[in-house]
Coordinates of C-alpha atoms in Angstrom, one line a residue:
D1 CA 8.7 -37.9 126.9
K2 CA 5.2 -36.6 128.5
T3 CA 5.6 -38.0 132.0
A4 CA 6.2 -35.3 134.8
P5 CA 8.8 -36.0 137.3
T6 CA 7.7 -36.9 140.9
I7 CA 9.5 -37.2 144.4
T8 CA 10.5 -40.8 145.2
S9 CA 12.1 -40.3 148.4
F10 CA 13.4 -38.1 150.9
S11 CA 16.8 -38.9 152.9
S12 CA 19.7 -37.2 154.7
T13 CA 23.6 -37.6 154.6
T14 CA 23.8 -36.5 158.3
T15 CA 24.6 -39.1 160.7
N16 CA 21.9 -40.8 163.0
G17 CA 21.9 -39.2 166.5
S18 CA 20.5 -36.4 168.5
Y19 CA 20.7 -32.8 167.5
N20 CA 20.6 -29.6 169.4
A21 CA 19.7 -25.7 168.5
G22 CA 22.2 -24.5 165.8
D23 CA 22.9 -27.8 164.6
T24 CA 22.6 -28.4 160.9
I25 CA 21.1 -31.4 159.0
N26 CA 21.1 -32.3 155.2
I27 CA 17.8 -33.0 153.7
T28 CA 17.9 -34.6 150.4
A29 CA 15.0 -35.4 147.7
T30 CA 15.5 -37.7 145.0
T31 CA 13.2 -37.6 141.7
S32 CA 12.0 -40.2 139.4
E33 CA 14.0 -38.7 136.4
S34 CA 16.6 -36.0 135.8
I35 CA 15.4 -32.5 136.2
Q36 CA 16.8 -29.2 135.5
S37 CA 19.4 -27.5 137.3
G38 CA 18.2 -24.7 139.7
N39 CA 14.7 -26.4 140.3
T40 CA 13.3 -26.2 143.8
I41 CA 11.0 -27.5 146.3
T42 CA 10.2 -26.5 149.7
V43 CA 9.6 -29.1 152.4
T44 CA 7.7 -28.9 155.7
L45 CA 9.4 -31.0 158.3
D46 CA 7.4 -32.5 161.3
T47 CA 9.1 -29.6 163.4
G48 CA 7.1 -27.2 161.5
D49 CA 10.1 -25.8 159.8
T50 CA 10.5 -25.2 156.2
V51 CA 13.7 -26.0 154.1
V52 CA 14.2 -25.2 150.4
L53 CA 15.6 -27.9 148.4
T54 CA 17.5 -26.9 145.2
A55 CA 18.9 -29.0 142.2
A56 CA 22.6 -27.7 141.9
S57 CA 22.9 -29.3 138.7
A58 CA 20.7 -31.3 136.3
G59 CA 20.1 -34.5 137.7
T60 CA 17.9 -36.4 140.2
T61 CA 18.8 -34.8 143.4
L62 CA 17.9 -31.6 145.4
T63 CA 19.5 -30.7 148.6
G64 CA 19.1 -28.4 151.4
T65 CA 20.2 -27.9 154.9
Y66 CA 17.7 -27.8 158.0
T67 CA 19.1 -25.4 160.7
V68 CA 17.6 -26.6 164.3
G69 CA 15.9 -23.7 165.9
A70 CA 15.2 -23.1 169.7
G71 CA 12.3 -25.1 170.8
D72 CA 12.2 -27.7 167.8
T73 CA 11.6 -31.2 168.6
S74 CA 11.1 -34.4 166.9
S75 CA 11.6 -38.0 168.0
D76 CA 12.2 -39.0 164.5
L77 CA 12.8 -36.2 162.0
T78 CA 10.6 -36.7 159.0
V79 CA 9.2 -34.9 156.0
S80 CA 5.5 -33.8 156.4
S81 CA 4.7 -32.3 153.0
F82 CA 6.5 -30.2 150.4
A83 CA 5.5 -27.5 147.8
I84 CA 6.8 -27.4 144.3
G85 CA 8.8 -24.2 143.4
T86 CA 9.8 -24.8 139.8
V87 CA 10.7 -28.2 138.9
A88 CA 10.6 -29.9 135.2
D89 CA 12.5 -32.4 133.2
A90 CA 14.6 -32.1 130.1
A91 CA 11.4 -32.3 128.0
G92 CA 10.0 -29.5 130.0
N93 CA 7.1 -31.6 131.8
A94 CA 6.4 -29.8 135.0
M95 CA 6.2 -31.7 138.3
T96 CA 2.5 -31.7 139.6
S97 CA 2.4 -34.3 142.3
T98 CA 3.0 -33.3 146.0
A99 CA 2.5 -37.0 147.1
V100 CA 5.0 -37.6 150.2
P101 CA 6.8 -40.8 149.9
S102 CA 6.3 -43.1 152.7
G103 CA 8.3 -45.8 155.0
S104 CA 11.8 -46.1 154.2
N105 CA 11.4 -43.6 151.2
N106 CA 10.9 -40.8 153.8
L107 CA 13.5 -39.3 156.0
G108 CA 11.9 -40.8 159.4
G109 CA 12.2 -44.5 157.9
S110 CA 15.7 -44.1 156.3
S111 CA 17.4 -42.3 159.2
A112 CA 17.2 -41.9 163.0
I113 CA 17.8 -38.1 163.7
V114 CA 16.2 -36.9 166.9
I115 CA 15.7 -33.2 167.3
D116 CA 16.1 -32.1 171.1
T117 CA 16.3 -28.7 172.2
T118 CA 15.1 -29.2 175.6
A119 CA 17.5 -29.0 178.5
P120 CA 17.3 -31.9 181.3
T121 CA 16.1 -31.1 184.8
I122 CA 16.2 -32.9 188.2
T123 CA 12.8 -34.4 188.8
S124 CA 13.4 -36.2 192.1
F125 CA 15.8 -37.1 195.1
S126 CA 15.5 -40.2 196.8
S127 CA 17.5 -42.9 198.7
T128 CA 18.0 -46.7 198.6
T129 CA 19.1 -46.5 202.2
T130 CA 16.5 -48.2 204.7
N131 CA 14.5 -45.9 206.8
G132 CA 15.7 -45.3 210.5
S133 CA 18.2 -43.3 212.6
Y134 CA 21.8 -43.0 211.5
N135 CA 24.8 -42.1 213.6
A136 CA 28.3 -40.5 212.9
G137 CA 30.3 -42.7 210.3
D138 CA 27.1 -44.3 208.9
T139 CA 26.7 -44.1 205.2
I140 CA 23.5 -43.0 203.1
N141 CA 22.7 -43.4 199.4
I142 CA 21.6 -40.1 197.8
T143 CA 19.9 -40.6 194.4
A144 CA 18.8 -37.9 191.8
T145 CA 16.5 -38.7 188.9
T146 CA 16.6 -36.6 185.8
S147 CA 13.7 -35.8 183.2
E148 CA 15.8 -37.5 180.4
S149 CA 18.9 -39.5 179.7
I150 CA 22.0 -37.6 180.4
Q151 CA 25.7 -38.2 179.8
S152 CA 27.9 -40.7 181.6
G153 CA 30.1 -38.7 184.1
N154 CA 27.9 -35.8 184.7
T155 CA 27.6 -34.6 188.1
I156 CA 25.8 -32.4 190.4
T157 CA 26.6 -31.4 194.1
V158 CA 23.8 -31.6 196.7
T159 CA 23.3 -29.8 199.9
L160 CA 21.5 -31.8 202.6
D161 CA 19.6 -30.0 205.5
T162 CA 22.5 -31.1 207.8
G163 CA 24.7 -28.4 205.8
D164 CA 26.9 -31.5 204.3
T165 CA 27.4 -31.6 200.6
V166 CA 27.4 -34.8 198.4
V167 CA 28.4 -35.1 194.7
L168 CA 26.3 -37.1 192.8
T169 CA 27.6 -38.8 189.4
A170 CA 26.0 -40.5 186.5
A171 CA 28.0 -43.8 186.3
S172 CA 26.6 -44.4 182.9
A173 CA 24.3 -42.7 180.1
G174 CA 20.9 -42.5 181.8
T175 CA 18.7 -40.8 184.3
T176 CA 20.3 -41.5 187.6
L177 CA 23.0 -39.9 189.4
T178 CA 24.3 -41.2 192.9
G179 CA 26.3 -40.5 195.7
T180 CA 27.3 -41.4 199.4
Y181 CA 26.6 -39.2 202.3
T182 CA 28.7 -40.2 205.3
V183 CA 27.3 -38.9 208.6
G184 CA 29.6 -36.6 210.3
A185 CA 30.1 -35.8 214.0
G186 CA 27.5 -33.3 215.0
D187 CA 25.1 -33.8 212.1
T188 CA 21.5 -33.7 212.7
S189 CA 18.1 -34.0 211.0
S190 CA 14.7 -35.0 211.9
D191 CA 14.1 -36.2 208.4
L192 CA 17.0 -35.9 205.8
T193 CA 16.4 -33.8 202.7
V194 CA 18.1 -32.1 199.9
S195 CA 18.1 -28.3 200.6
S196 CA 19.7 -27.1 197.2
F197 CA 22.0 -28.5 194.5
A198 CA 24.6 -26.9 192.3
I199 CA 25.2 -28.2 188.4
G200 CA 28.6 -29.5 187.7
T201 CA 28.4 -30.7 184.3
V202 CA 24.9 -32.2 183.1
A203 CA 23.8 -32.5 179.4
D204 CA 21.7 -34.7 177.3
A205 CA 22.7 -36.7 174.3
A206 CA 22.0 -33.6 172.1
G207 CA 24.3 -31.4 174.3
N208 CA 21.4 -29.4 176.0
A209 CA 23.0 -28.3 179.2
M210 CA 21.1 -28.2 182.6
T211 CA 20.6 -24.7 183.8
S212 CA 17.6 -25.2 186.4
T213 CA 18.6 -25.6 190.2
A214 CA 14.9 -25.9 191.0
V215 CA 14.7 -28.5 193.9
P216 CA 11.8 -31.0 193.6
S217 CA 9.4 -30.8 196.6
G218 CA 7.0 -33.1 198.5
S219 CA 7.3 -36.8 197.6
N220 CA 9.9 -36.0 194.9
N221 CA 12.5 -34.9 197.7
L222 CA 14.2 -37.1 199.9
G223 CA 12.2 -36.2 203.0
G224 CA 9.1 -36.8 201.4
S225 CA 10.1 -40.3 199.9
S226 CA 12.1 -41.5 203.0
A227 CA 12.1 -41.3 206.7
I228 CA 15.9 -41.1 207.4
V229 CA 16.6 -39.4 210.8
I230 CA 20.5 -38.1 211.4
D231 CA 20.9 -38.5 215.2
T232 CA 24.7 -38.0 216.5
T233 CA 23.8 -36.8 219.8
A234 CA 24.4 -39.1 222.8
P235 CA 21.4 -39.1 225.3
A236 CA 22.0 -37.2 228.7
I237 CA 20.5 -37.5 232.0
T238 CA 18.3 -34.4 232.4
G239 CA 16.7 -35.0 235.9
T240 CA 16.1 -37.8 238.7
T241 CA 13.4 -38.1 241.1
V242 CA 13.6 -40.2 244.1
T243 CA 10.3 -41.6 245.9
S244 CA 9.5 -40.6 249.4
N245 CA 10.5 -43.8 250.8
N246 CA 13.7 -44.2 248.9
A247 CA 12.3 -47.3 247.1
S248 CA 13.1 -46.1 243.7
I249 CA 14.7 -43.6 241.6
A250 CA 13.3 -42.2 238.3
V251 CA 15.7 -41.1 235.6
T252 CA 14.6 -38.6 232.9
F253 CA 16.8 -38.7 229.8
S254 CA 17.1 -35.9 227.0
E255 CA 15.9 -38.4 224.4
A256 CA 14.3 -41.8 224.2
V257 CA 16.7 -44.6 225.1
Y258 CA 16.6 -48.4 224.6
N259 CA 18.7 -51.3 225.6
T260 CA 19.5 -52.2 221.9
S261 CA 21.4 -50.1 219.4
G262 CA 18.2 -50.8 217.0
G263 CA 16.0 -48.5 218.9
S264 CA 13.9 -51.2 220.7
G265 CA 13.7 -52.7 224.2
A266 CA 12.9 -50.8 227.3
L267 CA 15.8 -50.0 229.9
E268 CA 15.4 -52.5 232.8
A269 CA 15.5 -51.5 236.4

């Protein structure tokens, strides 16, 4: 036997899915022929991390464990390169090639392991409710959008500029949480917006929990993306004026008034 062993594939026994900081992932290398017990190679992953793979016994397998570090990220974990420690077959032929297997023979092609250590954030607040003025008892949709997919059932509680709170819930895994604001007596806002929010339970598929309560601004908040007015105060007469010949009376109201509930149509004499 004068042929040196080579690496024919990289794979993992870890289940496909998303993994967070502190999680452990198996990395396995397979060789073209049996190598000696204790032989090692050091692989570099696309996260930049290195993992030592060791042959626990004579055979065609070297294994090691990658522990996900804070800040690591990969959309499909793979082996980028490897360095040879000491690898030789039973005849003493030493491995020299560091060619990295590709396609289904590399980790990225044989598995679907995502490394995600970034916590989700709220990127916007909006509403599907039509712009306009709303009174006590009316209902208004409030929607939050997240930076990445979160888990079904996750919740946040928003505080509106009216002082009211609304629980928003993710009905399914995705980037949307929704809730309904019911206008209460005495509520008022010239342009409804979200003032703050508190996190209930919000985490992505990898288990990264939301921590930031930074409120999006401008067009990314409800007040910037919609024009929803909350008005629960009835108009009142603030003054009257009688013409000198008593021919007419001018009545002044505290706010604009109309002859329809839709905010149109001038009052008739």
